PDB file of C-alpha atoms in Angstrom:
ATOM      1  CA  UNK X   1     -25.691  14.164   8.139  1.00  0.00           C
ATOM      2  CA  UNK X   2     -27.496  15.735   5.261  1.00  0.00           C
ATOM      3  CA  UNK X   3     -30.177  17.514   5.952  1.00  0.00           C
ATOM      4  CA  UNK X   4     -32.957  18.150   3.630  1.00  0.00           C
ATOM      5  CA  UNK X   5     -35.825  21.553   3.845  1.00  0.00           C
ATOM      6  CA  UNK X   6     -38.522  21.168   0.840  1.00  0.00           C
ATOM      7  CA  UNK X   7     -40.309  24.602  -0.046  1.00  0.00           C
ATOM      8  CA  UNK X   8     -42.638  25.255  -2.715  1.00  0.00           C
ATOM      9  CA  UNK X   9     -46.403  24.390  -1.495  1.00  0.00           C
ATOM     10  CA  UNK X  10     -49.642  26.165  -1.040  1.00  0.00           C
ATOM     11  CA  UNK X  11     -53.239  26.404  -1.697  1.00  0.00           C
ATOM     12  CA  UNK X  12     -54.092  26.523  -5.013  1.00  0.00           C
ATOM     13  CA  UNK X  13     -57.332  25.224  -7.042  1.00  0.00           C
ATOM     14  CA  UNK X  14     -58.327  21.970  -8.536  1.00  0.00           C
ATOM     15  CA  UNK X  15     -56.654  21.584 -12.518  1.00  0.00           C
ATOM     16  CA  UNK X  16     -53.188  23.880 -11.177  1.00  0.00           C
ATOM     17  CA  UNK X  17     -49.879  23.495 -10.484  1.00  0.00           C
ATOM     18  CA  UNK X  18     -47.090  24.579  -8.022  1.00  0.00           C
ATOM     19  CA  UNK X  19     -43.576  22.958  -8.381  1.00  0.00           C
ATOM     20  CA  UNK X  20     -42.265  22.013  -4.450  1.00  0.00           C
ATOM     21  CA  UNK X  21     -38.217  22.430  -4.069  1.00  0.00           C
ATOM     22  CA  UNK X  22     -36.371  20.067  -1.692  1.00  0.00           C
ATOM     23  CA  UNK X  23     -32.599  21.673  -1.149  1.00  0.00           C
ATOM     24  CA  UNK X  24     -29.849  19.276   1.034  1.00  0.00           C
ATOM     25  CA  UNK X  25     -27.294  20.886   3.150  1.00  0.00           C
ATOM     26  CA  UNK X  26     -23.984  18.815   5.399  1.00  0.00           C
ATOM     27  CA  UNK X  27     -23.347  16.038   3.308  1.00  0.00           C
ATOM     28  CA  UNK X  28     -22.469  15.653  -0.499  1.00  0.00           C
ATOM     29  CA  UNK X  29     -25.164  14.874  -3.016  1.00  0.00           C
ATOM     30  CA  UNK X  30     -23.010  13.345  -4.884  1.00  0.00           C
ATOM     31  CA  UNK X  31     -24.891   9.327  -5.857  1.00  0.00           C
ATOM     32  CA  UNK X  32     -27.279   9.307  -2.944  1.00  0.00           C
ATOM     33  CA  UNK X  33     -30.851   8.793  -4.732  1.00  0.00           C
ATOM     34  CA  UNK X  34     -34.252  11.044  -3.779  1.00  0.00           C
ATOM     35  CA  UNK X  35     -38.056  10.043  -3.543  1.00  0.00           C
ATOM     36  CA  UNK X  36     -40.781  12.483  -3.122  1.00  0.00           C
ATOM     37  CA  UNK X  37     -43.618  10.446  -0.328  1.00  0.00           C
ATOM     38  CA  UNK X  38     -46.677  12.188   0.046  1.00  0.00           C
ATOM     39  CA  UNK X  39     -49.142  11.578   3.141  1.00  0.00           C
ATOM     40  CA  UNK X  40     -52.560  12.479   2.760  1.00  0.00           C
ATOM     41  CA  UNK X  41     -55.011  13.142   6.283  1.00  0.00           C
ATOM     42  CA  UNK X  42     -56.088   9.651   7.733  1.00  0.00           C
ATOM     43  CA  UNK X  43     -53.897   8.201   5.101  1.00  0.00           C
ATOM     44  CA  UNK X  44     -50.777   5.853   4.709  1.00  0.00           C
ATOM     45  CA  UNK X  45     -47.847   8.249   3.684  1.00  0.00           C
ATOM     46  CA  UNK X  46     -46.678   7.261  -0.052  1.00  0.00           C
ATOM     47  CA  UNK X  47     -43.988   6.767  -2.883  1.00  0.00           C
ATOM     48  CA  UNK X  48     -44.146   9.640  -4.924  1.00  0.00           C
ATOM     49  CA  UNK X  49     -41.135   9.229  -7.456  1.00  0.00           C
ATOM     50  CA  UNK X  50     -37.823   8.700  -7.407  1.00  0.00           C
ATOM     51  CA  UNK X  51     -34.940  10.250  -9.800  1.00  0.00           C
ATOM     52  CA  UNK X  52     -31.640   8.902  -9.562  1.00  0.00           C
ATOM     53  CA  UNK X  53     -28.591  10.770  -8.701  1.00  0.00           C
ATOM     54  CA  UNK X  54     -27.266  11.697 -12.670  1.00  0.00           C
ATOM     55  CA  UNK X  55     -31.178  11.721 -13.588  1.00  0.00           C
ATOM     56  CA  UNK X  56     -31.161   9.406 -15.909  1.00  0.00           C
ATOM     57  CA  UNK X  57     -33.700   7.248 -14.009  1.00  0.00           C
ATOM     58  CA  UNK X  58     -37.115   8.640 -12.372  1.00  0.00           C
ATOM     59  CA  UNK X  59     -40.405   6.647 -11.457  1.00  0.00           C
ATOM     60  CA  UNK X  60     -43.271   8.231 -10.767  1.00  0.00           C
ATOM     61  CA  UNK X  61     -46.456   6.391  -8.975  1.00  0.00           C
ATOM     62  CA  UNK X  62     -48.692   5.411 -10.649  1.00  0.00           C
ATOM     63  CA  UNK X  63     -51.278   8.300  -9.092  1.00  0.00           C
ATOM     64  CA  UNK X  64     -49.655  10.853 -11.180  1.00  0.00           C
ATOM     65  CA  UNK X  65     -47.573   9.102 -13.655  1.00  0.00           C
ATOM     66  CA  UNK X  66     -48.297  12.841 -16.458  1.00  0.00           C
ATOM     67  CA  UNK X  67     -48.757  15.071 -14.201  1.00  0.00           C
ATOM     68  CA  UNK X  68     -45.616  15.444 -12.146  1.00  0.00           C
ATOM     69  CA  UNK X  69     -42.316  15.878 -13.164  1.00  0.00           C
ATOM     70  CA  UNK X  70     -39.365  14.918 -10.961  1.00  0.00           C
ATOM     71  CA  UNK X  71     -35.432  16.847 -11.760  1.00  0.00           C
ATOM     72  CA  UNK X  72     -32.493  17.560  -9.631  1.00  0.00           C
ATOM     73  CA  UNK X  73     -29.830  20.186  -9.899  1.00  0.00           C
ATOM     74  CA  UNK X  74     -26.802  18.979  -8.522  1.00  0.00           C
ATOM     75  CA  UNK X  75     -25.054  21.973  -8.743  1.00  0.00           C
ATOM     76  CA  UNK X  76     -27.533  23.971  -6.384  1.00  0.00           C
ATOM     77  CA  UNK X  77     -28.162  20.506  -4.773  1.00  0.00           C
ATOM     78  CA  UNK X  78     -32.030  20.088  -5.026  1.00  0.00           C
ATOM     79  CA  UNK X  79     -35.080  18.271  -5.676  1.00  0.00           C
ATOM     80  CA  UNK X  80     -38.343  19.312  -7.772  1.00  0.00           C
ATOM     81  CA  UNK X  81     -41.095  17.999  -7.977  1.00  0.00           C
ATOM     82  CA  UNK X  82     -43.001  19.513 -10.877  1.00  0.00           C
ATOM     83  CA  UNK X  83     -46.825  19.309 -10.246  1.00  0.00           C
ATOM     84  CA  UNK X  84     -49.227  19.358 -13.025  1.00  0.00           C
ATOM     85  CA  UNK X  85     -53.275  19.609 -13.398  1.00  0.00           C
ATOM     86  CA  UNK X  86     -53.812  19.425  -9.274  1.00  0.00           C
ATOM     87  CA  UNK X  87     -56.607  17.560  -7.968  1.00  0.00           C
ATOM     88  CA  UNK X  88     -58.253  17.184  -4.967  1.00  0.00           C
ATOM     89  CA  UNK X  89     -57.160  13.981  -3.977  1.00  0.00           C
ATOM     90  CA  UNK X  90     -52.866  15.105  -4.359  1.00  0.00           C
ATOM     91  CA  UNK X  91     -53.525  16.935  -1.700  1.00  0.00           C
ATOM     92  CA  UNK X  92     -50.937  16.021   0.439  1.00  0.00           C
ATOM     93  CA  UNK X  93     -48.086  16.646   3.153  1.00  0.00           C
ATOM     94  CA  UNK X  94     -44.615  16.557   0.366  1.00  0.00           C
ATOM     95  CA  UNK X  95     -42.134  15.098   1.977  1.00  0.00           C
ATOM     96  CA  UNK X  96     -38.263  14.506   0.306  1.00  0.00           C
ATOM     97  CA  UNK X  97     -36.513  11.487   1.170  1.00  0.00           C
ATOM     98  CA  UNK X  98     -32.816  10.815   0.702  1.00  0.00           C
ATOM     99  CA  UNK X  99     -30.789   7.359   0.772  1.00  0.00           C
ATOM    100  CA  UNK X 100     -26.873   6.495  -0.685  1.00  0.00           C
ATOM    101  CA  UNK X 101     -26.809   4.920  -3.846  1.00  0.00           C
ATOM    102  CA  UNK X 102     -29.958   3.769  -6.436  1.00  0.00           C
ATOM    103  CA  UNK X 103     -33.461   5.345  -5.360  1.00  0.00           C
ATOM    104  CA  UNK X 104     -36.094   3.012  -4.112  1.00  0.00           C
ATOM    105  CA  UNK X 105     -40.131   2.939  -3.863  1.00  0.00           C
ATOM    106  CA  UNK X 106     -39.627   2.570  -0.454  1.00  0.00           C
ATOM    107  CA  UNK X 107     -40.015   4.700   2.090  1.00  0.00           C
ATOM    108  CA  UNK X 108     -38.141   2.076   4.306  1.00  0.00           C
ATOM    109  CA  UNK X 109     -35.136   2.427   2.217  1.00  0.00           C
ATOM    110  CA  UNK X 110     -34.501   6.138   3.066  1.00  0.00           C
ATOM    111  CA  UNK X 111     -32.142   7.801   5.282  1.00  0.00           C
ATOM    112  CA  UNK X 112     -32.799  11.619   5.381  1.00  0.00           C
ATOM    113  CA  UNK X 113     -36.247  13.422   5.503  1.00  0.00           C
ATOM    114  CA  UNK X 114     -36.904  17.022   4.880  1.00  0.00           C
ATOM    115  CA  UNK X 115     -40.049  18.270   7.300  1.00  0.00           C
ATOM    116  CA  UNK X 116     -42.459  18.489   4.578  1.00  0.00           C
ATOM    117  CA  UNK X 117     -44.628  20.497   2.855  1.00  0.00           C
ATOM    118  CA  UNK X 118     -48.306  21.240   2.638  1.00  0.00           C
ATOM    119  CA  UNK X 119     -50.200  20.780  -0.294  1.00  0.00           C
ATOM    120  CA  UNK X 120     -53.721  21.521  -0.145  1.00  0.00           C
ATOM    121  CA  UNK X 121     -55.865  21.732  -3.360  1.00  0.00           C
ATOM    122  CA  UNK X 122     -59.641  22.716  -3.547  1.00  0.00           C
ATOM    123  CA  UNK X 123     -62.353  21.130  -5.452  1.00  0.00           C
TER     124      UNK X 123
END
């Protein structure tokens, strides 16, 4: 099995930055696509970013393009989400997810989920 634990969330002012981490354990990280999703109060969970195991392919929601960067360090079994120029509308619980094979955009494709980390951006 795969266990995912997010960290790095917190409270920042608009325009600030945060770096989220997702540490994976339990199974080999090899050939797992990884993604970040978020769920804001009163909204459905939405796709944020995804990355292939080799890190050769990355994908972003339009709302975060140019501001967020997803990366991974397979040696450390960790995926990161660098968030810059944060906006109040970025406030949400951010969760990482994993699936065997290539990443996808739909949450239904992912088999393993972390518990989430809260990101709050004040205006």
